[in-house]
Coordinates of C-alpha atoms in Angstrom, one line a residue:
Chain X
M1277 CA 1.1 -66.3 -103.5
G1278 CA -2.6 -66.2 -103.5
E1279 CA -2.5 -65.6 -99.8
I1280 CA -0.1 -62.7 -100.1
T1281 CA -2.3 -61.1 -102.8
D1282 CA -5.2 -61.5 -100.4
I1283 CA -3.3 -59.8 -97.6
V1284 CA -2.3 -56.8 -99.8
D1285 CA -5.9 -56.5 -101.0
D1286 CA -7.2 -56.6 -97.5
L1287 CA -4.9 -53.9 -96.3
R1288 CA -5.6 -51.7 -99.3
E1289 CA -9.3 -52.0 -98.6
R1290 CA -8.7 -51.1 -94.9
L1291 CA -6.7 -48.0 -95.8
A1292 CA -9.3 -46.9 -98.3
A1293 CA -12.0 -47.3 -95.6
S1294 CA -10.1 -45.1 -93.1
P1295 CA -10.6 -41.3 -93.5
F1296 CA -7.3 -40.5 -92.0
H1297 CA -5.3 -42.8 -94.2
S1298 CA -7.0 -41.8 -97.4
A1299 CA -6.1 -38.2 -96.7
F1300 CA -2.5 -39.1 -95.7
G1301 CA -1.9 -40.8 -99.1
L1302 CA -0.3 -44.1 -98.3
E1303 CA 0.2 -46.9 -100.7
V1304 CA 0.6 -50.6 -99.9
V1305 CA 3.7 -51.8 -101.8
D1306 CA 3.9 -55.3 -100.4
A1307 CA 2.6 -57.4 -97.5
E1308 CA 2.9 -60.9 -96.1
S1309 CA 2.0 -62.4 -92.8
G1310 CA 3.9 -60.3 -90.2
S1311 CA 5.4 -57.7 -92.6
V1312 CA 4.0 -54.7 -94.5
T1313 CA 5.8 -52.2 -96.8
L1314 CA 4.2 -48.8 -97.5
S1315 CA 5.1 -46.0 -99.8
W1316 CA 4.4 -42.3 -99.1
Q1317 CA 5.3 -39.1 -101.0
A1318 CA 6.8 -36.4 -98.7
S1319 CA 6.2 -33.0 -100.3
E1320 CA 7.0 -29.3 -99.6
N1321 CA 3.9 -29.2 -97.5
D1322 CA 5.5 -31.6 -94.9
L1323 CA 8.4 -29.3 -94.2
N1324 CA 8.8 -28.0 -90.6
L1325 CA 10.3 -24.8 -89.4
Q1326 CA 13.8 -26.0 -90.2
G1327 CA 13.1 -27.0 -93.8
L1328 CA 13.1 -30.7 -92.9
I1329 CA 10.3 -33.2 -93.2
H1330 CA 8.3 -32.9 -89.9
G1331 CA 8.7 -35.8 -87.5
G1332 CA 4.9 -36.1 -87.3
P1333 CA 4.2 -37.5 -90.8
L1334 CA 7.3 -39.8 -90.5
S1335 CA 6.0 -41.1 -87.2
T1336 CA 2.6 -41.6 -88.7
L1337 CA 4.1 -43.6 -91.6
A1338 CA 6.1 -45.8 -89.2
D1339 CA 3.1 -46.2 -86.9
T1340 CA 0.9 -47.3 -89.8
A1341 CA 3.4 -49.8 -91.1
M1342 CA 3.8 -51.4 -87.7
G1343 CA 0.0 -51.4 -87.0
L1344 CA -0.8 -53.0 -90.4
A1345 CA 2.0 -55.6 -89.8
V1346 CA 0.3 -56.5 -86.5
R1347 CA -3.0 -56.7 -88.4
T1348 CA -1.6 -59.3 -90.7
A1349 CA -0.4 -61.4 -87.8
I1350 CA -3.5 -61.6 -85.6
A1351 CA -6.8 -63.4 -86.2
P1352 CA -9.7 -61.8 -88.0
G1353 CA -11.7 -61.6 -84.8
Q1354 CA -8.9 -59.9 -82.9
R1355 CA -8.3 -56.2 -82.7
H1356 CA -5.1 -54.2 -81.9
V1357 CA -4.8 -50.9 -80.2
T1358 CA -1.5 -49.0 -79.9
I1359 CA -0.2 -48.8 -76.3
S1360 CA 3.0 -47.0 -77.1
M1361 CA 5.5 -46.1 -79.8
Q1362 CA 9.1 -45.0 -79.8
V1363 CA 10.5 -43.2 -82.9
Q1364 CA 14.2 -42.5 -83.5
F1365 CA 15.2 -39.9 -86.1
L1366 CA 18.5 -41.1 -87.6
R1367 CA 18.7 -38.6 -90.5
P1368 CA 16.7 -35.5 -91.6
G1369 CA 14.3 -36.1 -94.4
K1370 CA 13.7 -34.1 -97.6
P1371 CA 10.8 -34.1 -100.0
G1372 CA 10.6 -37.3 -102.0
R1373 CA 9.2 -40.8 -101.9
M1374 CA 9.6 -42.6 -98.6
R1375 CA 9.2 -46.4 -98.0
A1376 CA 8.3 -47.8 -94.6
T1377 CA 8.6 -51.5 -93.7
G1378 CA 6.8 -52.7 -90.6
R1379 CA 7.6 -56.1 -89.1
V1380 CA 6.0 -58.0 -86.2
V1381 CA 8.6 -59.0 -83.6
R1382 CA 6.3 -61.0 -81.4
V1383 CA 2.6 -61.6 -80.8
G1384 CA 1.8 -62.7 -77.3
S1385 CA -1.6 -63.6 -75.9
T1386 CA -2.5 -60.0 -75.0
V1387 CA 0.4 -57.8 -76.3
A1388 CA 2.2 -57.6 -79.6
F1389 CA 5.6 -56.0 -80.4
A1390 CA 6.5 -54.5 -83.8
E1391 CA 9.2 -52.4 -85.4
A1392 CA 9.6 -50.3 -88.6
E1393 CA 12.1 -48.6 -90.7
V1394 CA 11.5 -45.6 -93.0
V1395 CA 14.0 -45.2 -95.9
D1396 CA 14.3 -42.4 -98.5
E1397 CA 14.8 -42.8 -102.3
R1398 CA 18.5 -43.4 -101.8
E1399 CA 17.7 -46.3 -99.3
R1400 CA 19.1 -44.3 -96.4
I1401 CA 17.4 -45.1 -93.1
L1402 CA 15.6 -41.9 -91.8
V1403 CA 13.5 -43.4 -89.0
R1404 CA 13.5 -46.5 -86.9
S1405 CA 10.6 -47.2 -84.6
T1406 CA 9.2 -49.8 -82.1
G1407 CA 5.6 -50.2 -81.1
I1408 CA 3.6 -52.0 -78.5
Y1409 CA 0.0 -53.1 -79.1
A1410 CA -2.8 -54.4 -77.0
V1411 CA -4.4 -57.4 -78.7
T1412 CA -8.0 -58.1 -77.7
L1413 CA -10.9 -60.0 -79.1
L1414 CA -13.3 -57.8 -81.0
A1415 CA -16.1 -58.7 -78.6
D1416 CA -14.0 -57.5 -75.6
A1417 CA -13.1 -54.2 -77.3
E1418 CA -16.7 -53.4 -78.2
A1419 CA -17.9 -54.2 -74.7
Chain V
M318 CA 4.1 -10.4 -69.1
G319 CA 5.5 -8.5 -72.1
E320 CA 8.0 -11.3 -72.4
I321 CA 5.3 -14.0 -72.4
T322 CA 3.3 -12.1 -75.1
D323 CA 6.5 -12.0 -77.1
I324 CA 7.0 -15.7 -76.8
V325 CA 3.4 -16.5 -77.9
D326 CA 3.8 -14.1 -80.8
D327 CA 7.1 -15.6 -81.9
L328 CA 5.6 -19.2 -81.8
R329 CA 2.6 -18.1 -83.8
E330 CA 4.8 -16.6 -86.4
R331 CA 6.9 -19.7 -86.6
L332 CA 3.9 -22.0 -87.0
A333 CA 2.4 -19.7 -89.7
A334 CA 5.7 -19.9 -91.6
S335 CA 5.8 -23.7 -91.5
P336 CA 3.8 -25.3 -94.4
F337 CA 3.3 -28.5 -92.3
H338 CA 1.9 -26.7 -89.2
S339 CA -0.3 -24.4 -91.2
A340 CA -2.0 -27.3 -92.8
F341 CA -2.3 -29.3 -89.6
G342 CA -4.2 -26.4 -88.0
L343 CA -2.5 -25.8 -84.6
E344 CA -3.3 -22.9 -82.3
V345 CA -0.9 -21.5 -79.7
V346 CA -3.0 -21.1 -76.5
D347 CA -0.3 -20.2 -74.1
A348 CA 3.5 -20.1 -73.8
E349 CA 6.2 -19.1 -71.4
S350 CA 9.9 -19.9 -71.2
G351 CA 10.0 -23.7 -71.1
S352 CA 6.3 -24.5 -71.6
V353 CA 3.9 -24.3 -74.5
T354 CA 0.2 -25.1 -74.7
L355 CA -1.4 -25.8 -78.1
S356 CA -5.0 -26.5 -79.2
W357 CA -6.0 -28.7 -82.1
Q358 CA -9.4 -29.8 -83.4
A359 CA -9.7 -33.6 -84.1
S360 CA -12.3 -34.3 -86.7
E361 CA -13.9 -37.3 -88.4
N362 CA -11.1 -37.1 -90.9
D363 CA -8.6 -38.1 -88.2
L364 CA -10.4 -41.4 -87.4
N365 CA -8.4 -44.6 -88.0
L366 CA -9.7 -48.1 -89.0
Q367 CA -11.1 -48.6 -85.5
G368 CA -13.1 -45.4 -85.3
L369 CA -10.6 -43.8 -83.0
I370 CA -8.4 -40.7 -83.5
H371 CA -5.3 -42.0 -85.3
G372 CA -2.1 -42.1 -83.2
G373 CA -0.3 -40.1 -86.0
P374 CA -1.9 -36.7 -85.5
L375 CA -1.9 -37.2 -81.7
S376 CA 1.9 -37.9 -81.9
T377 CA 2.3 -34.9 -84.1
L378 CA 0.5 -32.7 -81.6
A379 CA 2.6 -33.9 -78.7
D380 CA 5.8 -33.7 -80.8
T381 CA 5.1 -30.1 -81.7
A382 CA 4.2 -29.0 -78.2
M383 CA 7.5 -30.5 -77.0
G384 CA 9.6 -29.0 -79.8
L385 CA 8.1 -25.5 -79.3
A386 CA 8.7 -25.8 -75.6
V387 CA 12.4 -26.5 -76.3
R388 CA 12.4 -23.6 -78.7
T389 CA 11.3 -21.2 -75.9
A390 CA 14.2 -22.5 -73.7
I391 CA 17.2 -22.2 -76.0
A392 CA 19.0 -19.1 -77.4
P393 CA 17.9 -17.5 -80.6
G394 CA 21.1 -18.6 -82.3
Q395 CA 20.5 -22.2 -81.3
R396 CA 18.6 -24.9 -83.2
H397 CA 16.9 -28.1 -82.0
V398 CA 16.4 -31.3 -84.0
T399 CA 14.4 -34.2 -82.7
I400 CA 16.5 -37.3 -81.9
S401 CA 13.8 -39.5 -80.5
M402 CA 10.2 -39.5 -79.2
Q403 CA 8.2 -41.9 -77.1
V404 CA 4.4 -41.7 -77.1
Q405 CA 2.1 -43.5 -74.7
F406 CA -1.6 -43.8 -75.6
L407 CA -3.5 -43.9 -72.3
R408 CA -7.0 -43.6 -73.7
P409 CA -8.6 -43.7 -77.1
G410 CA -9.5 -40.3 -78.6
K411 CA -12.7 -39.2 -80.2
P412 CA -13.3 -36.1 -82.5
G413 CA -13.3 -32.9 -80.5
R414 CA -10.9 -30.2 -79.3
M415 CA -7.5 -31.5 -77.9
R416 CA -5.1 -29.5 -75.8
A417 CA -1.4 -30.3 -75.6
T418 CA 1.1 -29.0 -73.1
G419 CA 4.8 -29.4 -73.8
R420 CA 7.3 -28.8 -71.0
V421 CA 11.1 -28.7 -71.0
V422 CA 12.6 -31.1 -68.5
R423 CA 16.2 -30.2 -69.0
V424 CA 18.4 -28.4 -71.5
G425 CA 22.0 -29.6 -71.4
S426 CA 24.9 -28.3 -73.4
T427 CA 24.1 -30.5 -76.5
V428 CA 20.9 -32.4 -75.6
A429 CA 17.4 -31.3 -74.4
F430 CA 14.7 -33.4 -72.7
A431 CA 11.0 -32.5 -72.9
E432 CA 7.6 -34.1 -72.2
A433 CA 4.0 -33.4 -73.2
E434 CA 0.5 -34.4 -72.3
V435 CA -2.5 -34.3 -74.6
V436 CA -6.0 -34.0 -72.9
D437 CA -9.4 -34.0 -74.4
E438 CA -12.3 -31.6 -73.8
R439 CA -13.1 -33.4 -70.5
E440 CA -9.5 -33.0 -69.4
R441 CA -8.8 -36.7 -69.6
I442 CA -5.2 -37.5 -70.5
L443 CA -5.1 -39.3 -73.8
V444 CA -1.4 -39.2 -74.6
R445 CA 1.8 -38.7 -72.7
S446 CA 5.1 -38.3 -74.5
T447 CA 8.8 -37.7 -73.9
G448 CA 11.2 -36.3 -76.4
I449 CA 15.0 -35.9 -76.8
Y450 CA 16.5 -33.1 -78.9
A451 CA 19.9 -32.3 -80.2
V452 CA 20.7 -28.7 -79.5
T453 CA 23.3 -27.1 -81.8
L454 CA 24.4 -23.6 -82.8
L455 CA 22.8 -22.5 -86.1
A456 CA 26.2 -22.2 -87.7
D457 CA 27.0 -25.8 -86.8
A458 CA 23.7 -27.0 -88.2
E459 CA 24.2 -25.2 -91.5
A460 CA 27.7 -26.4 -91.9
Chain F
M981 CA 41.2 -61.2 -87.5
G982 CA 44.1 -59.6 -85.6
E983 CA 41.9 -56.5 -85.4
I984 CA 39.0 -58.5 -84.0
T985 CA 41.2 -60.1 -81.4
D986 CA 42.4 -56.6 -80.4
I987 CA 38.8 -55.4 -80.1
V988 CA 37.8 -58.4 -77.9
D989 CA 41.0 -57.9 -75.7
D990 CA 40.3 -54.2 -75.4
L991 CA 36.7 -54.8 -74.2
R992 CA 37.8 -57.5 -71.8
E993 CA 40.3 -55.1 -70.3
R994 CA 37.7 -52.3 -70.0
L995 CA 35.3 -54.6 -68.2
A996 CA 38.0 -55.9 -65.9
A997 CA 38.8 -52.3 -65.0
S998 CA 35.2 -51.4 -64.2
P999 CA 34.1 -52.2 -60.6
F1000 CA 30.5 -52.5 -61.6
H1001 CA 31.1 -54.9 -64.5
S1002 CA 33.5 -57.1 -62.6
A1003 CA 30.9 -57.7 -59.9
F1004 CA 28.1 -58.2 -62.4
G1005 CA 30.1 -61.1 -64.0
L1006 CA 29.9 -60.4 -67.8
E1007 CA 32.0 -62.3 -70.4
V1008 CA 32.9 -60.9 -73.8
V1009 CA 32.1 -63.7 -76.3
D1010 CA 32.7 -62.0 -79.5
A1011 CA 33.3 -58.5 -80.9
E1012 CA 34.0 -56.7 -84.1
S1013 CA 33.7 -53.1 -85.1
G1014 CA 30.1 -52.1 -84.4
S1015 CA 28.9 -55.3 -82.7
V1016 CA 29.6 -57.0 -79.4
T1017 CA 28.3 -60.3 -77.9
L1018 CA 28.3 -60.8 -74.1
S1019 CA 27.4 -63.8 -72.0
W1020 CA 26.0 -63.7 -68.5
Q1021 CA 24.8 -66.3 -66.0
A1022 CA 21.4 -65.6 -64.5
S1023 CA 21.0 -67.3 -61.1
E1024 CA 18.4 -67.8 -58.4
N1025 CA 19.7 -64.6 -56.9
D1026 CA 18.4 -62.6 -59.8
L1027 CA 14.8 -63.7 -59.4
N1028 CA 12.2 -61.0 -58.6
L1029 CA 9.0 -61.2 -56.6
Q1030 CA 7.3 -63.3 -59.3
G1031 CA 10.0 -65.9 -59.6
L1032 CA 11.2 -64.4 -62.9
I1033 CA 14.6 -62.9 -63.7
H1034 CA 14.4 -59.2 -62.6
G1035 CA 14.2 -56.7 -65.4
G1036 CA 17.1 -54.8 -63.8
P1037 CA 20.0 -57.2 -64.6
L1038 CA 18.5 -57.9 -68.1
S1039 CA 18.5 -54.2 -68.8
T1040 CA 22.0 -53.9 -67.5
L1041 CA 23.1 -56.7 -69.8
A1042 CA 21.4 -55.1 -72.9
D1043 CA 22.7 -51.6 -71.9
T1044 CA 26.3 -52.9 -71.6
A1045 CA 26.2 -54.8 -74.9
M1046 CA 24.9 -51.6 -76.7
G1047 CA 27.4 -49.3 -74.9
L1048 CA 30.4 -51.6 -75.8
A1049 CA 29.2 -51.8 -79.4
V1050 CA 29.3 -48.0 -79.5
R1051 CA 32.7 -48.1 -77.9
T1052 CA 34.0 -50.3 -80.8
A1053 CA 32.7 -47.8 -83.4
I1054 CA 34.0 -44.5 -82.1
A1055 CA 37.6 -43.2 -82.1
P1056 CA 39.9 -43.8 -79.1
G1057 CA 39.8 -40.1 -78.2
Q1058 CA 36.0 -40.1 -78.1
R1059 CA 33.7 -40.9 -75.2
H1060 CA 30.1 -42.1 -75.2
V1061 CA 27.5 -41.4 -72.5
T1062 CA 24.0 -42.9 -72.4
I1063 CA 21.3 -40.4 -73.1
S1064 CA 18.4 -42.9 -73.0
M1065 CA 17.5 -46.5 -73.3
Q1066 CA 14.3 -48.4 -74.1
V1067 CA 13.9 -52.0 -73.1
Q1068 CA 11.1 -54.4 -74.2
F1069 CA 10.5 -57.6 -72.3
L1070 CA 9.2 -60.1 -74.8
R1071 CA 9.4 -63.2 -72.6
P1072 CA 10.0 -63.9 -69.0
G1073 CA 13.5 -65.2 -68.1
K1074 CA 14.5 -68.1 -65.9
P1075 CA 17.9 -68.9 -64.4
G1076 CA 20.5 -70.0 -67.0
R1077 CA 23.0 -68.6 -69.4
M1078 CA 22.0 -65.4 -71.3
R1079 CA 23.6 -64.0 -74.4
A1080 CA 23.3 -60.4 -75.4
T1081 CA 24.3 -59.0 -78.8
G1082 CA 24.7 -55.2 -79.1
R1083 CA 24.9 -53.5 -82.5
V1084 CA 25.5 -50.0 -83.6
V1085 CA 22.7 -48.6 -85.8
R1086 CA 24.3 -45.3 -86.6
V1087 CA 27.1 -43.1 -85.3
G1088 CA 26.4 -39.4 -86.1
S1089 CA 28.7 -36.5 -85.3
T1090 CA 27.3 -36.0 -81.8
V1091 CA 24.8 -38.9 -81.3
A1092 CA 25.0 -42.6 -81.7
F1093 CA 22.1 -45.1 -81.9
A1094 CA 22.4 -48.8 -80.9
E1095 CA 20.2 -51.8 -80.3
A1096 CA 20.5 -55.1 -78.5
E1097 CA 18.9 -58.5 -78.1
V1098 CA 19.1 -60.8 -75.1
V1099 CA 18.5 -64.5 -75.8
D1100 CA 18.3 -67.5 -73.4
E1101 CA 19.9 -70.9 -73.8
R1102 CA 17.2 -72.0 -76.2
E1103 CA 17.8 -68.9 -78.4
R1104 CA 14.5 -67.4 -77.5
I1105 CA 14.5 -63.6 -77.5
L1106 CA 13.8 -62.3 -74.0
V1107 CA 14.7 -58.7 -74.4
R1108 CA 15.1 -56.2 -77.2
S1109 CA 16.4 -52.7 -76.5
T1110 CA 17.4 -49.5 -78.2
G1111 CA 19.9 -46.9 -76.8
I1112 CA 20.9 -43.4 -77.6
Y1113 CA 24.4 -42.1 -76.8
A1114 CA 26.0 -38.7 -76.7
V1115 CA 29.4 -38.9 -78.4
T1116 CA 31.9 -36.3 -77.3
L1117 CA 35.7 -35.8 -77.5
L1118 CA 37.4 -36.8 -74.3
A1119 CA 38.7 -33.3 -73.8
D1120 CA 35.1 -31.9 -74.0
A1121 CA 33.8 -34.4 -71.5
E1122 CA 36.5 -33.7 -69.0
A1123 CA 36.0 -29.9 -69.4
Chain M
M641 CA -2.5 -43.6 -42.0
G642 CA -3.0 -47.2 -40.9
E643 CA -3.5 -48.1 -44.5
I644 CA -0.3 -46.4 -45.5
T645 CA 1.7 -48.2 -42.8
D646 CA 0.2 -51.4 -44.1
I647 CA 1.3 -50.6 -47.7
V648 CA 4.9 -49.8 -46.5
D649 CA 5.0 -53.0 -44.5
D650 CA 3.7 -55.0 -47.4
L651 CA 6.3 -53.7 -49.8
R652 CA 9.1 -54.2 -47.2
E653 CA 8.0 -57.8 -46.9
R654 CA 7.9 -58.3 -50.6
L655 CA 11.4 -56.9 -51.1
A656 CA 12.8 -59.0 -48.3
A657 CA 11.3 -62.1 -50.0
S658 CA 12.9 -61.3 -53.3
P659 CA 16.5 -62.6 -53.7
F660 CA 17.4 -59.9 -56.2
H661 CA 16.1 -57.0 -54.2
S662 CA 17.7 -58.2 -51.0
A663 CA 21.1 -58.3 -52.6
F664 CA 20.5 -54.9 -54.4
G665 CA 19.9 -53.2 -51.0
L666 CA 16.8 -51.1 -51.5
E667 CA 14.9 -49.4 -48.7
V668 CA 11.2 -48.4 -48.7
V669 CA 11.1 -44.8 -47.5
D670 CA 7.5 -44.1 -48.1
A671 CA 4.4 -45.5 -49.9
E672 CA 0.8 -44.9 -50.5
S673 CA -1.7 -46.1 -53.0
G674 CA -0.2 -45.3 -56.4
S675 CA 3.2 -44.0 -55.2
V676 CA 6.3 -45.5 -53.7
T677 CA 9.6 -43.9 -52.6
L678 CA 12.8 -46.0 -52.4
S679 CA 16.3 -45.2 -51.1
W680 CA 19.5 -46.8 -52.4
Q681 CA 23.2 -46.3 -51.7
A682 CA 25.3 -46.0 -54.8
S683 CA 28.9 -47.0 -54.0
E684 CA 32.3 -47.1 -55.7
N685 CA 31.3 -50.6 -56.8
D686 CA 28.6 -49.2 -59.1
L687 CA 31.0 -47.0 -61.1
N688 CA 31.3 -47.7 -64.8
L689 CA 34.2 -47.4 -67.2
Q690 CA 33.9 -43.6 -67.1
G691 CA 33.8 -43.2 -63.4
L692 CA 30.1 -42.6 -63.3
I693 CA 27.3 -44.7 -61.7
H694 CA 26.4 -47.3 -64.2
G695 CA 23.0 -46.9 -65.9
G696 CA 22.2 -50.5 -65.0
P697 CA 21.6 -50.0 -61.2
L698 CA 19.9 -46.7 -61.8
S699 CA 17.5 -48.3 -64.2
T700 CA 16.9 -51.1 -61.7
L701 CA 16.1 -48.5 -59.1
A702 CA 13.7 -46.7 -61.3
D703 CA 12.1 -50.0 -62.5
T704 CA 11.6 -51.2 -59.0
A705 CA 10.0 -47.9 -57.9
M706 CA 7.6 -48.0 -60.8
G707 CA 6.8 -51.7 -60.4
L708 CA 6.1 -51.4 -56.6
A709 CA 3.9 -48.3 -57.3
V710 CA 1.9 -50.4 -59.7
R711 CA 1.7 -53.1 -57.0
T712 CA 0.1 -50.6 -54.6
A713 CA -2.6 -49.8 -57.2
I714 CA -3.8 -53.2 -58.3
A715 CA -5.9 -55.7 -56.5
P716 CA -4.2 -58.4 -54.3
G717 CA -5.3 -61.1 -56.8
Q718 CA -3.7 -59.3 -59.7
R719 CA -0.2 -59.6 -61.0
H720 CA 1.9 -57.1 -63.0
V721 CA 4.7 -58.0 -65.5
T722 CA 6.9 -55.3 -67.1
I723 CA 6.2 -55.0 -70.9
S724 CA 8.7 -52.2 -71.5
M725 CA 10.6 -49.4 -69.8
Q726 CA 12.2 -46.2 -71.1
V727 CA 15.0 -44.6 -69.1
Q728 CA 16.4 -41.1 -69.7
F729 CA 19.7 -40.1 -68.1
L730 CA 19.6 -36.4 -67.4
R731 CA 22.8 -36.1 -65.4
P732 CA 25.7 -38.4 -64.5
G733 CA 25.6 -39.9 -61.0
K734 CA 28.3 -40.1 -58.4
P735 CA 28.5 -42.4 -55.3
G736 CA 26.0 -41.4 -52.6
R737 CA 22.4 -41.9 -51.5
M738 CA 19.8 -41.9 -54.3
R739 CA 16.1 -41.6 -53.9
A740 CA 13.6 -42.9 -56.4
T741 CA 9.9 -42.1 -56.5
G742 CA 7.6 -44.2 -58.6
R743 CA 4.1 -43.1 -59.5
V744 CA 1.2 -44.8 -61.3
V745 CA 0.0 -42.8 -64.2
R746 CA -3.0 -45.0 -65.2
V747 CA -4.2 -48.5 -64.5
G748 CA -6.4 -49.8 -67.3
S749 CA -8.1 -53.1 -67.5
T750 CA -5.1 -55.0 -68.9
V751 CA -2.3 -52.4 -69.0
A752 CA -0.8 -50.0 -66.4
F753 CA 1.4 -47.0 -67.0
A754 CA 3.9 -45.7 -64.5
E755 CA 6.8 -43.2 -64.2
A756 CA 9.7 -42.6 -61.9
E757 CA 12.4 -40.1 -61.0
V758 CA 15.7 -40.7 -59.4
V759 CA 17.3 -37.8 -57.5
D760 CA 20.7 -37.6 -55.8
E761 CA 21.5 -36.2 -52.3
R762 CA 21.3 -32.6 -53.6
E763 CA 17.8 -33.3 -55.1
R764 CA 19.1 -33.1 -58.6
I765 CA 17.2 -35.3 -61.1
L766 CA 19.5 -37.9 -62.5
V767 CA 17.0 -40.3 -64.2
R768 CA 13.5 -40.1 -65.4
S769 CA 11.7 -43.2 -66.6
T770 CA 8.4 -44.5 -67.9
G771 CA 7.2 -48.1 -67.7
I772 CA 4.3 -50.1 -69.1
Y773 CA 3.0 -53.2 -67.3
A774 CA 0.7 -56.0 -68.3
V775 CA -1.9 -56.5 -65.5
T776 CA -3.4 -60.0 -65.3
L777 CA -5.3 -62.1 -62.8
L778 CA -3.0 -64.4 -60.8
A779 CA -4.9 -67.4 -62.1
D780 CA -4.3 -66.3 -65.7
A781 CA -0.6 -65.8 -65.1
E782 CA -0.2 -69.1 -63.4
A783 CA -2.1 -70.9 -66.2

């Protein structure tokens, strides 16, 4: 339990230190090793030309949930960089609170696989995504 | 040439009418039937935890270029909704001006396929994406 | 239970009637509405240049499990055609019996989403896939 | 030109040495560094339940064209393993000769990106695909 609290605290600090994430307005709801749940408020400002929540912020939400889930599953001295992401839009979104859960599928020696789901307030799945990440040692990445 | 000017004007009006796109700060550089080029300024505010441009705004940029390209290739009474998107991150991005070109690959009777590339100021490809769109009549979509 | 037996029988008949599937050598292990499990024997003949099971037959296995799962979830007068498929190779495969489970994620009015996992004899996940299908009325498709 | 002949010869030898590819019946039409064109005869035996060429062999064809293109672009002591593949089915296929061209998009230090197109005898694009490959030293892979 102490460990989980530490993971949540660590992710909150990371998000607070990231200019992009601070502006985007994410909240860490829950986290454990290999899994992270985020919350995000979709507003009228996120509507696209068709009056639906734009796929961009929904992709960002799914991407962040997957990336942070990978973060919880690799060593402190390792670093992950997104190689690719696939996003499926199952249902259109409307303004309201969204919840995204990212989950690590597998961490290999150099590549990690993750997935995420975004649900709306009524627990309907709006988005499903998969992501692939390069995992390197920090020293390599800096080099 | 008059037609191309019309297409560019139409897209600019659409973006201006979209709350999300106005806030995101996109510019229509060029457009013709089946192809759209956008410009976007990546700033320090778009950096992620690793000091690179976050995949979220880059995906949004690619998604919008593809979606608008589909828009130029379907009839006025038709509507397109994103089914899925795949994004590959070829190189990390740094703050600066980005250019995204979206291109329609095929418009079928109910499904459209598109692709996009995002390049940085030095013309290096940062992102490549593919997108799949449901194409419906406006009346169907409203029903 | 009678219904499930019917579904399994229906799928077995379909596979038997398909020249491609007969040659490929698939077996329907289990099926219910929205979910299908197949079995396939990977042999020395399926090895690629690196001595691993080629991604081609593994993709075929996942694709078929997803397609048949969609088949169980749509009406008899409807038809499904693959729009796109994404396959992730989590671990290399060796000759032996593989099991693929396909599952429908959502069937919309014109598009269906599915996913599959392929595991080896030791229940290790080798492949994960997602698929998108156009769902049409048979009459439309023939037109 | 001598170099290109060498590349074609090398790929033909590789395919001949692979049990899977020999059985599948691929022909190397053309190859240069970063690009490979294959030819494959789709027969009645490749038809699926709907009387169309099954997505499985078309995916295999695209996958092989991409993989061989990566092979031409990495060093002899390096090895590539497929991480993921996405395949889009633009048009249904009928029996006849297919041609697949695979092309390397980028080879990074540990990851390579490729794409392929499959066209039919009338040069209509049936399939477009993207692939991601882990690139390792042979010694690492054997370890």
